[in-house]
CSV table of C-alpha atoms and ligand atoms in Angstrom, one decimal:
chain,number,residue,atom,x,y,z
H,1,MET,CA,-113.6,-72.9,28.0
H,2,GLY,CA,-112.0,-74.0,31.1
H,3,LYS,CA,-111.4,-71.6,34.3
H,4,PHE,CA,-108.0,-71.7,33.2
H,5,THR,CA,-108.4,-70.4,29.9
H,6,GLU,CA,-111.1,-67.8,31.1
H,7,ALA,CA,-108.8,-66.6,33.5
H,8,LEU,CA,-106.0,-66.1,30.9
H,9,LYS,CA,-108.6,-64.4,28.6
H,10,LYS,CA,-109.5,-62.0,31.6
H,11,ALA,CA,-105.9,-61.5,32.1
H,12,ALA,CA,-105.1,-60.7,28.4
H,13,GLU,CA,-108.0,-58.2,28.3
H,14,ARG,CA,-106.3,-56.3,31.3
H,15,ARG,CA,-102.7,-56.2,29.4
H,16,LEU,CA,-104.7,-54.6,26.4
H,17,GLU,CA,-106.8,-52.2,28.7
H,18,ARG,CA,-103.1,-51.0,30.0
H,19,VAL,CA,-102.0,-50.7,26.8
H,20,GLU,CA,-104.8,-48.7,25.5
H,21,LYS,CA,-104.8,-46.5,28.8
H,22,LYS,CA,-100.6,-45.6,28.3
H,23,GLU,CA,-101.7,-44.4,24.6
H,24,GLU,CA,-103.9,-41.8,26.0
H,25,ILE,CA,-101.3,-39.9,28.2
H,26,LYS,CA,-99.0,-39.2,25.4
H,27,PRO,CA,-99.5,-35.8,24.9
H,28,TYR,CA,-96.8,-35.8,28.6
H,29,VAL,CA,-94.6,-37.4,26.7
H,30,ILE,CA,-93.9,-33.9,24.8
H,31,ARG,CA,-92.4,-32.2,27.5
H,32,THR,CA,-89.6,-34.6,27.5
H,33,VAL,CA,-89.3,-34.6,24.1
H,34,ALA,CA,-88.4,-30.3,24.5
H,35,ASP,CA,-86.3,-31.1,27.2
H,36,SER,CA,-84.1,-33.5,25.2
H,37,ARG,CA,-83.3,-31.1,22.9
H,38,ILE,CA,-80.8,-29.7,25.2
H,39,ASP,CA,-77.5,-30.9,25.5
H,40,PRO,CA,-77.0,-33.5,28.4
H,41,HIS,CA,-74.3,-31.8,29.6
H,42,ILE,CA,-76.4,-28.9,30.7
H,43,VAL,CA,-76.7,-30.9,34.2
H,44,ALA,CA,-78.0,-27.9,35.7
H,45,TYR,CA,-81.4,-28.2,33.7
H,46,PHE,CA,-82.1,-31.8,33.9
H,47,ASP,CA,-81.1,-32.8,37.7
H,48,SER,CA,-80.6,-29.7,39.8
H,49,SER,CA,-80.1,-32.1,42.8
H,50,SER,CA,-77.2,-33.8,41.3
H,51,PRO,CA,-73.4,-33.9,42.8
H,52,ILE,CA,-73.2,-31.9,39.6
H,53,SER,CA,-75.7,-29.6,39.7
H,54,GLU,CA,-73.8,-28.6,43.2
H,55,GLN,CA,-70.5,-28.1,42.3
H,56,TYR,CA,-72.0,-25.2,40.0
H,57,ARG,CA,-73.4,-24.1,43.1
H,58,ILE,CA,-70.9,-23.4,45.1
H,59,LEU,CA,-68.8,-22.1,42.0
H,60,ARG,CA,-72.1,-19.4,42.0
H,61,THR,CA,-71.3,-18.8,45.8
H,62,ASN,CA,-68.3,-18.0,45.9
H,63,LEU,CA,-68.8,-15.8,42.5
H,64,GLN,CA,-71.2,-14.0,44.5
H,65,ALA,CA,-68.2,-13.8,47.4
H,66,ILE,CA,-65.9,-11.8,45.3
H,67,ASP,CA,-66.9,-8.1,46.5
H,68,LYS,CA,-63.3,-6.2,46.8
H,69,PRO,CA,-63.1,-3.7,44.2
H,70,SER,CA,-66.4,-4.6,43.7
H,71,ALA,CA,-68.8,-7.0,43.0
H,72,PRO,CA,-68.7,-8.6,39.4
H,73,LYS,CA,-71.7,-8.8,37.9
H,74,VAL,CA,-70.3,-9.3,34.0
H,75,LEU,CA,-68.5,-11.6,33.4
H,76,ALA,CA,-66.4,-13.5,30.5
H,77,LEU,CA,-65.7,-17.6,30.5
H,78,THR,CA,-62.7,-18.1,28.7
H,79,SER,CA,-60.1,-21.5,28.0
H,80,SER,CA,-57.0,-21.5,26.3
H,81,ILE,CA,-57.7,-23.8,23.1
H,82,HIS,CA,-60.8,-24.7,21.7
H,83,GLY,CA,-63.5,-27.7,23.4
H,84,GLU,CA,-62.3,-27.5,27.2
H,85,GLY,CA,-66.4,-27.0,28.1
H,86,LYS,CA,-66.8,-23.0,28.0
H,87,THR,CA,-70.3,-23.2,26.4
H,88,VAL,CA,-71.3,-26.2,29.2
H,89,THR,CA,-69.6,-23.7,31.8
H,90,SER,CA,-71.6,-21.1,30.7
H,91,ILE,CA,-75.2,-22.6,30.5
H,92,ASN,CA,-75.0,-24.0,33.5
H,93,LEU,CA,-73.5,-21.6,35.8
H,94,GLY,CA,-76.4,-18.9,33.4
H,95,ILE,CA,-79.2,-21.6,35.4
H,96,THR,CA,-77.1,-21.7,38.5
H,97,PHE,CA,-78.1,-18.5,39.0
H,98,ALA,CA,-81.4,-18.1,37.3
H,99,HIS,CA,-82.0,-21.0,40.2
H,100,ASP,CA,-81.4,-18.5,43.3
H,101,LEU,CA,-83.9,-17.4,45.2
H,102,ASN,CA,-83.4,-13.7,45.3
H,103,LYS,CA,-85.1,-14.1,41.4
H,104,LYS,CA,-81.7,-12.6,40.3
H,105,SER,CA,-82.2,-11.6,36.5
H,106,ILE,CA,-79.7,-13.0,34.2
H,107,LEU,CA,-78.5,-12.6,30.6
H,108,LEU,CA,-76.5,-15.4,28.8
H,109,VAL,CA,-74.4,-14.3,25.9
H,110,ASP,CA,-72.8,-16.0,22.8
H,111,ALA,CA,-69.8,-14.0,22.5
H,112,ASP,CA,-68.3,-16.8,19.8
H,113,LEU,CA,-69.3,-14.4,16.6
H,114,ARG,CA,-67.0,-17.3,14.9
H,115,LYS,CA,-68.6,-20.8,16.1
H,116,GLY,CA,-70.5,-19.7,18.3
H,117,THR,CA,-72.5,-23.0,19.9
H,118,LEU,CA,-74.7,-21.5,22.8
H,119,THR,CA,-77.9,-21.8,21.1
H,120,LYS,CA,-77.3,-25.4,19.6
H,121,THR,CA,-76.4,-26.7,23.2
H,122,LEU,CA,-80.3,-25.8,23.8
H,123,GLY,CA,-81.5,-27.2,21.5
H,124,LEU,CA,-82.7,-23.7,20.1
H,125,ASN,CA,-82.6,-21.9,16.6
H,126,ALA,CA,-81.9,-18.5,15.7
H,127,ASP,CA,-80.2,-17.0,13.2
H,128,LYS,CA,-80.1,-13.4,14.6
H,129,GLY,CA,-78.2,-12.2,17.8
H,130,LEU,CA,-75.3,-10.2,19.1
H,131,SER,CA,-73.4,-10.1,15.3
H,132,ASP,CA,-77.1,-8.0,13.9
H,133,ILE,CA,-76.8,-5.8,17.2
H,134,LEU,CA,-73.4,-4.7,16.4
H,135,THR,CA,-73.8,-4.3,12.5
H,136,ASN,CA,-77.4,-3.2,11.4
H,137,GLY,CA,-78.8,-2.1,14.4
H,138,THR,CA,-81.0,-5.2,15.5
H,139,LYS,CA,-82.4,-4.6,19.3
H,140,ILE,CA,-81.7,-6.6,21.9
H,141,GLU,CA,-85.3,-7.4,22.7
H,142,ASP,CA,-85.8,-8.3,19.2
H,143,VAL,CA,-83.0,-11.7,18.9
H,144,LEU,CA,-83.5,-12.7,23.1
H,145,LEU,CA,-84.6,-16.1,23.4
H,146,SER,CA,-86.1,-18.3,26.3
H,147,ILE,CA,-85.6,-22.0,28.3
H,148,GLY,CA,-88.3,-21.4,29.8
H,149,ARG,CA,-86.7,-20.0,32.6
H,150,GLU,CA,-88.8,-16.4,33.2
H,151,ASN,CA,-85.5,-15.0,34.7
H,152,LEU,CA,-82.9,-16.0,32.2
H,153,HIS,CA,-82.3,-14.5,28.8
H,154,ILE,CA,-80.3,-15.8,25.8
H,155,LEU,CA,-78.6,-13.9,23.4
H,156,PRO,CA,-77.2,-15.7,20.1
H,157,SER,CA,-74.0,-15.0,18.3
H,158,GLY,CA,-75.9,-14.0,15.3
H,159,LYS,CA,-74.3,-14.0,11.4
H,160,LYS,CA,-71.2,-15.4,11.0
H,161,PRO,CA,-69.4,-11.9,10.2
H,162,HIS,CA,-66.4,-11.0,8.1
H,163,ASN,CA,-64.8,-9.1,11.5
H,164,PRO,CA,-65.3,-10.4,14.5
H,165,ALA,CA,-63.0,-8.9,16.6
H,166,GLU,CA,-63.3,-5.5,15.1
H,167,LEU,CA,-67.0,-6.3,15.9
H,168,ILE,CA,-66.4,-6.7,19.8
H,169,GLY,CA,-64.0,-3.6,19.8
H,170,SER,CA,-66.4,-1.6,18.3
H,171,GLN,CA,-67.9,1.6,20.4
H,172,LYS,CA,-70.9,-0.7,19.6
H,173,MET,CA,-70.0,-3.2,21.4
H,174,LYS,CA,-69.3,-0.3,24.9
H,175,ASP,CA,-72.8,0.5,24.5
H,176,PHE,CA,-74.5,-2.5,24.2
H,177,LEU,CA,-72.2,-3.7,27.4
H,178,ALA,CA,-73.8,-0.1,29.3
H,179,GLU,CA,-77.1,-1.3,28.7
H,180,VAL,CA,-77.2,-4.7,29.5
H,181,ARG,CA,-75.0,-3.9,33.2
H,182,LYS,CA,-78.5,-1.5,33.4
H,183,LYS,CA,-80.8,-4.2,32.6
H,184,TYR,CA,-79.1,-7.5,34.1
H,185,ASP,CA,-78.4,-8.5,37.8
H,186,TYR,CA,-75.4,-11.0,35.6
H,187,VAL,CA,-74.0,-11.3,32.4
H,188,PHE,CA,-72.2,-14.1,31.4
H,189,PHE,CA,-70.1,-14.3,27.9
H,190,ASP,CA,-69.8,-17.2,26.6
H,191,CYS,CA,-66.0,-16.2,23.9
H,192,PRO,CA,-64.1,-17.5,22.0
H,193,PRO,CA,-60.9,-19.1,23.7
H,194,VAL,CA,-57.5,-16.7,23.9
H,195,ILE,CA,-54.7,-18.5,21.9
H,196,PRO,CA,-55.8,-18.8,18.3
H,197,VAL,CA,-58.0,-15.8,18.4
H,198,THR,CA,-57.8,-11.8,19.8
H,199,ASP,CA,-61.9,-11.1,20.7
H,200,ALA,CA,-61.5,-12.7,24.4
H,201,SER,CA,-58.8,-10.9,24.9
H,202,ILE,CA,-61.0,-7.5,23.9
H,203,LEU,CA,-63.8,-8.9,25.9
H,204,ALA,CA,-62.7,-9.9,29.3
H,205,PRO,CA,-60.8,-6.6,30.6
H,206,GLN,CA,-64.1,-5.3,29.3
H,207,CYS,CA,-66.0,-7.3,32.2
H,208,ASP,CA,-65.6,-7.2,35.7
H,209,GLY,CA,-64.1,-10.8,35.8
H,210,THR,CA,-62.9,-13.1,34.0
H,211,VAL,CA,-64.0,-17.2,34.6
H,212,MET,CA,-61.0,-19.4,32.7
H,213,ILE,CA,-62.0,-22.9,31.8
H,214,LEU,CA,-59.5,-25.8,31.8
H,215,GLN,CA,-59.8,-29.4,30.9
H,216,ALA,CA,-58.9,-32.6,33.3
H,217,GLY,CA,-56.6,-34.4,30.7
H,218,ARG,CA,-56.1,-31.9,28.0
H,219,THR,CA,-54.9,-28.5,28.8
H,220,GLN,CA,-51.1,-28.2,29.5
H,221,ARG,CA,-49.5,-26.2,31.8
H,222,GLY,CA,-47.4,-24.3,29.3
H,223,VAL,CA,-50.3,-23.3,27.6
H,224,LEU,CA,-52.5,-22.1,30.5
H,225,THR,CA,-49.9,-20.1,31.6
H,226,HIS,CA,-49.5,-18.5,27.9
H,227,ALA,CA,-53.5,-17.6,28.2
H,228,GLN,CA,-53.4,-16.8,31.7
H,229,ASP,CA,-50.2,-13.9,30.0
H,230,ARG,CA,-51.9,-12.3,27.2
H,231,LEU,CA,-55.8,-11.9,29.5
H,232,ARG,CA,-53.1,-10.4,32.1
H,233,THR,CA,-51.3,-8.4,29.5
H,234,VAL,CA,-54.5,-7.1,28.6
H,235,LYS,CA,-55.2,-6.4,32.3
H,236,ALA,CA,-58.6,-9.2,32.5
H,237,ASN,CA,-59.0,-9.5,35.9
H,238,ILE,CA,-58.7,-13.2,36.1
H,239,LEU,CA,-60.7,-14.6,38.8
H,240,GLY,CA,-60.6,-18.1,38.9
H,241,PHE,CA,-60.5,-21.5,37.2
H,242,VAL,CA,-63.1,-24.3,36.5
H,243,MET,CA,-61.6,-27.9,35.5
H,244,THR,CA,-64.2,-29.5,33.9
H,245,ASN,CA,-64.3,-33.7,32.6
H,246,ILE,CA,-62.8,-34.4,36.0
H,247,GLU,CA,-63.2,-38.1,36.7
H,248,TYR,CA,-64.6,-38.9,40.1
H,249,HIS,CA,-61.5,-41.4,41.6
H,250,ILE,CA,-63.1,-40.4,44.7
H,251,PRO,CA,-66.2,-42.4,45.4
H,252,GLU,CA,-69.3,-40.2,44.6
H,253,TYR,CA,-71.0,-40.5,47.8
H,254,ILE,CA,-68.3,-38.5,49.6
H,255,TYR,CA,-69.4,-35.1,47.6
H,256,ARG,CA,-73.5,-36.7,47.6
H,257,TYR,CA,-74.3,-35.0,51.2
H,258,LEU,CA,-78.5,-36.3,51.1
P,1,LIG,N1,-67.9,-30.7,32.7
P,1,LIG,C1,-67.6,-31.4,31.5
P,1,LIG,N2,-67.3,-32.9,31.3
P,1,LIG,C2,-67.5,-33.7,30.5
P,1,LIG,N3,-67.5,-33.2,29.1
P,1,LIG,C3,-68.0,-31.8,29.2
P,1,LIG,C4,-68.1,-30.8,30.5
P,1,LIG,N4,-68.0,-29.3,30.0
P,1,LIG,C5,-68.1,-29.9,28.2
P,1,LIG,N5,-68.1,-31.1,28.1
P,1,LIG,C6,-67.9,-31.6,26.7
P,1,LIG,O1,-67.1,-31.0,26.4
P,1,LIG,C7,-67.1,-30.9,25.0
P,1,LIG,C8,-67.1,-29.4,24.5
P,1,LIG,O2,-67.8,-28.4,25.2
P,1,LIG,P1,-68.2,-27.4,24.4
P,1,LIG,O3,-68.8,-27.0,24.1
P,1,LIG,O4,-69.0,-26.7,25.8
P,1,LIG,O5,-66.9,-26.8,24.7
P,1,LIG,P2,-66.4,-25.4,24.0
P,1,LIG,O6,-65.0,-24.9,25.0
P,1,LIG,O7,-67.5,-23.5,24.0
P,1,LIG,O8,-65.6,-25.3,23.2
P,1,LIG,P3,-65.6,-24.3,21.6
P,1,LIG,O9,-64.0,-23.7,21.9
P,1,LIG,O10,-65.3,-25.3,20.4
P,1,LIG,O11,-66.5,-23.4,22.0
P,1,LIG,C9,-68.5,-31.2,24.4
P,1,LIG,O12,-68.8,-32.8,24.1
P,1,LIG,C10,-69.0,-31.4,25.8
P,1,LIG,O13,-70.1,-32.5,26.1
P,2,LIG,MG1,-68.1,-22.8,22.9
């Protein structure tokens, strides 16, 4: 065999060795599979140093800075109509608050008893949650879920009830609010939209503040004003607005500091 053929044979053997070695590290892939079940829009989970995560940090800073009459710790997140980004914003905000080095305890609640997608967006399976607590006395601690952050608890919406608005307005909901207020530093409610159903208008006034989500290029001014009027009528405390789906016309480097 010539020197050239010998060299080729050795190179092929080395390649084979590398392939075999790669197969040995298979177990590390498991973590990637677990993570990938979480919706990629949850940027605060996947890339906490990205400019988008920084925007959620700015939102956290702004919410933590509010201290009149007292710092809000129980917050409702809602919007005028469906699909404006309430769930994605609630989760990103919950994770961003959980990242705070002061190790605040956070509860993220799916308060959309009709069409809740909080657990689906997090890649979690859940058949029980808030509606079960409000109907059959299920204990809170029996239905809490985790995504691996010890100071962030997730409460699914639970079995779809036939009377969601009544449950949200019930004494049991008040008791639930009183209990979680004591147990957690911050509670975030991912609510249904304001215009089509009344649930958010019932829950928002029981919270310390409400954050309204609107979607760039979709939410109409008149519709948003109408939703705000509804919330003001029930004396909800609207703290501010989050705009989702923004296209970066300003070059990304302006947002990126490091
Ligand atoms: N900040 C964002 N930028 C771009 N797309 C987003 C953003 N937030 C959410 N989305 C996308 O918009 C769609 C709706 O998001 P999401 O489920 O959070 O809305 P929602 O207001 O909770 O909807 P629903 O009213 O049905 O509960 C999803 O496809 C989501 O991935
Ligand atoms: Mg939602």
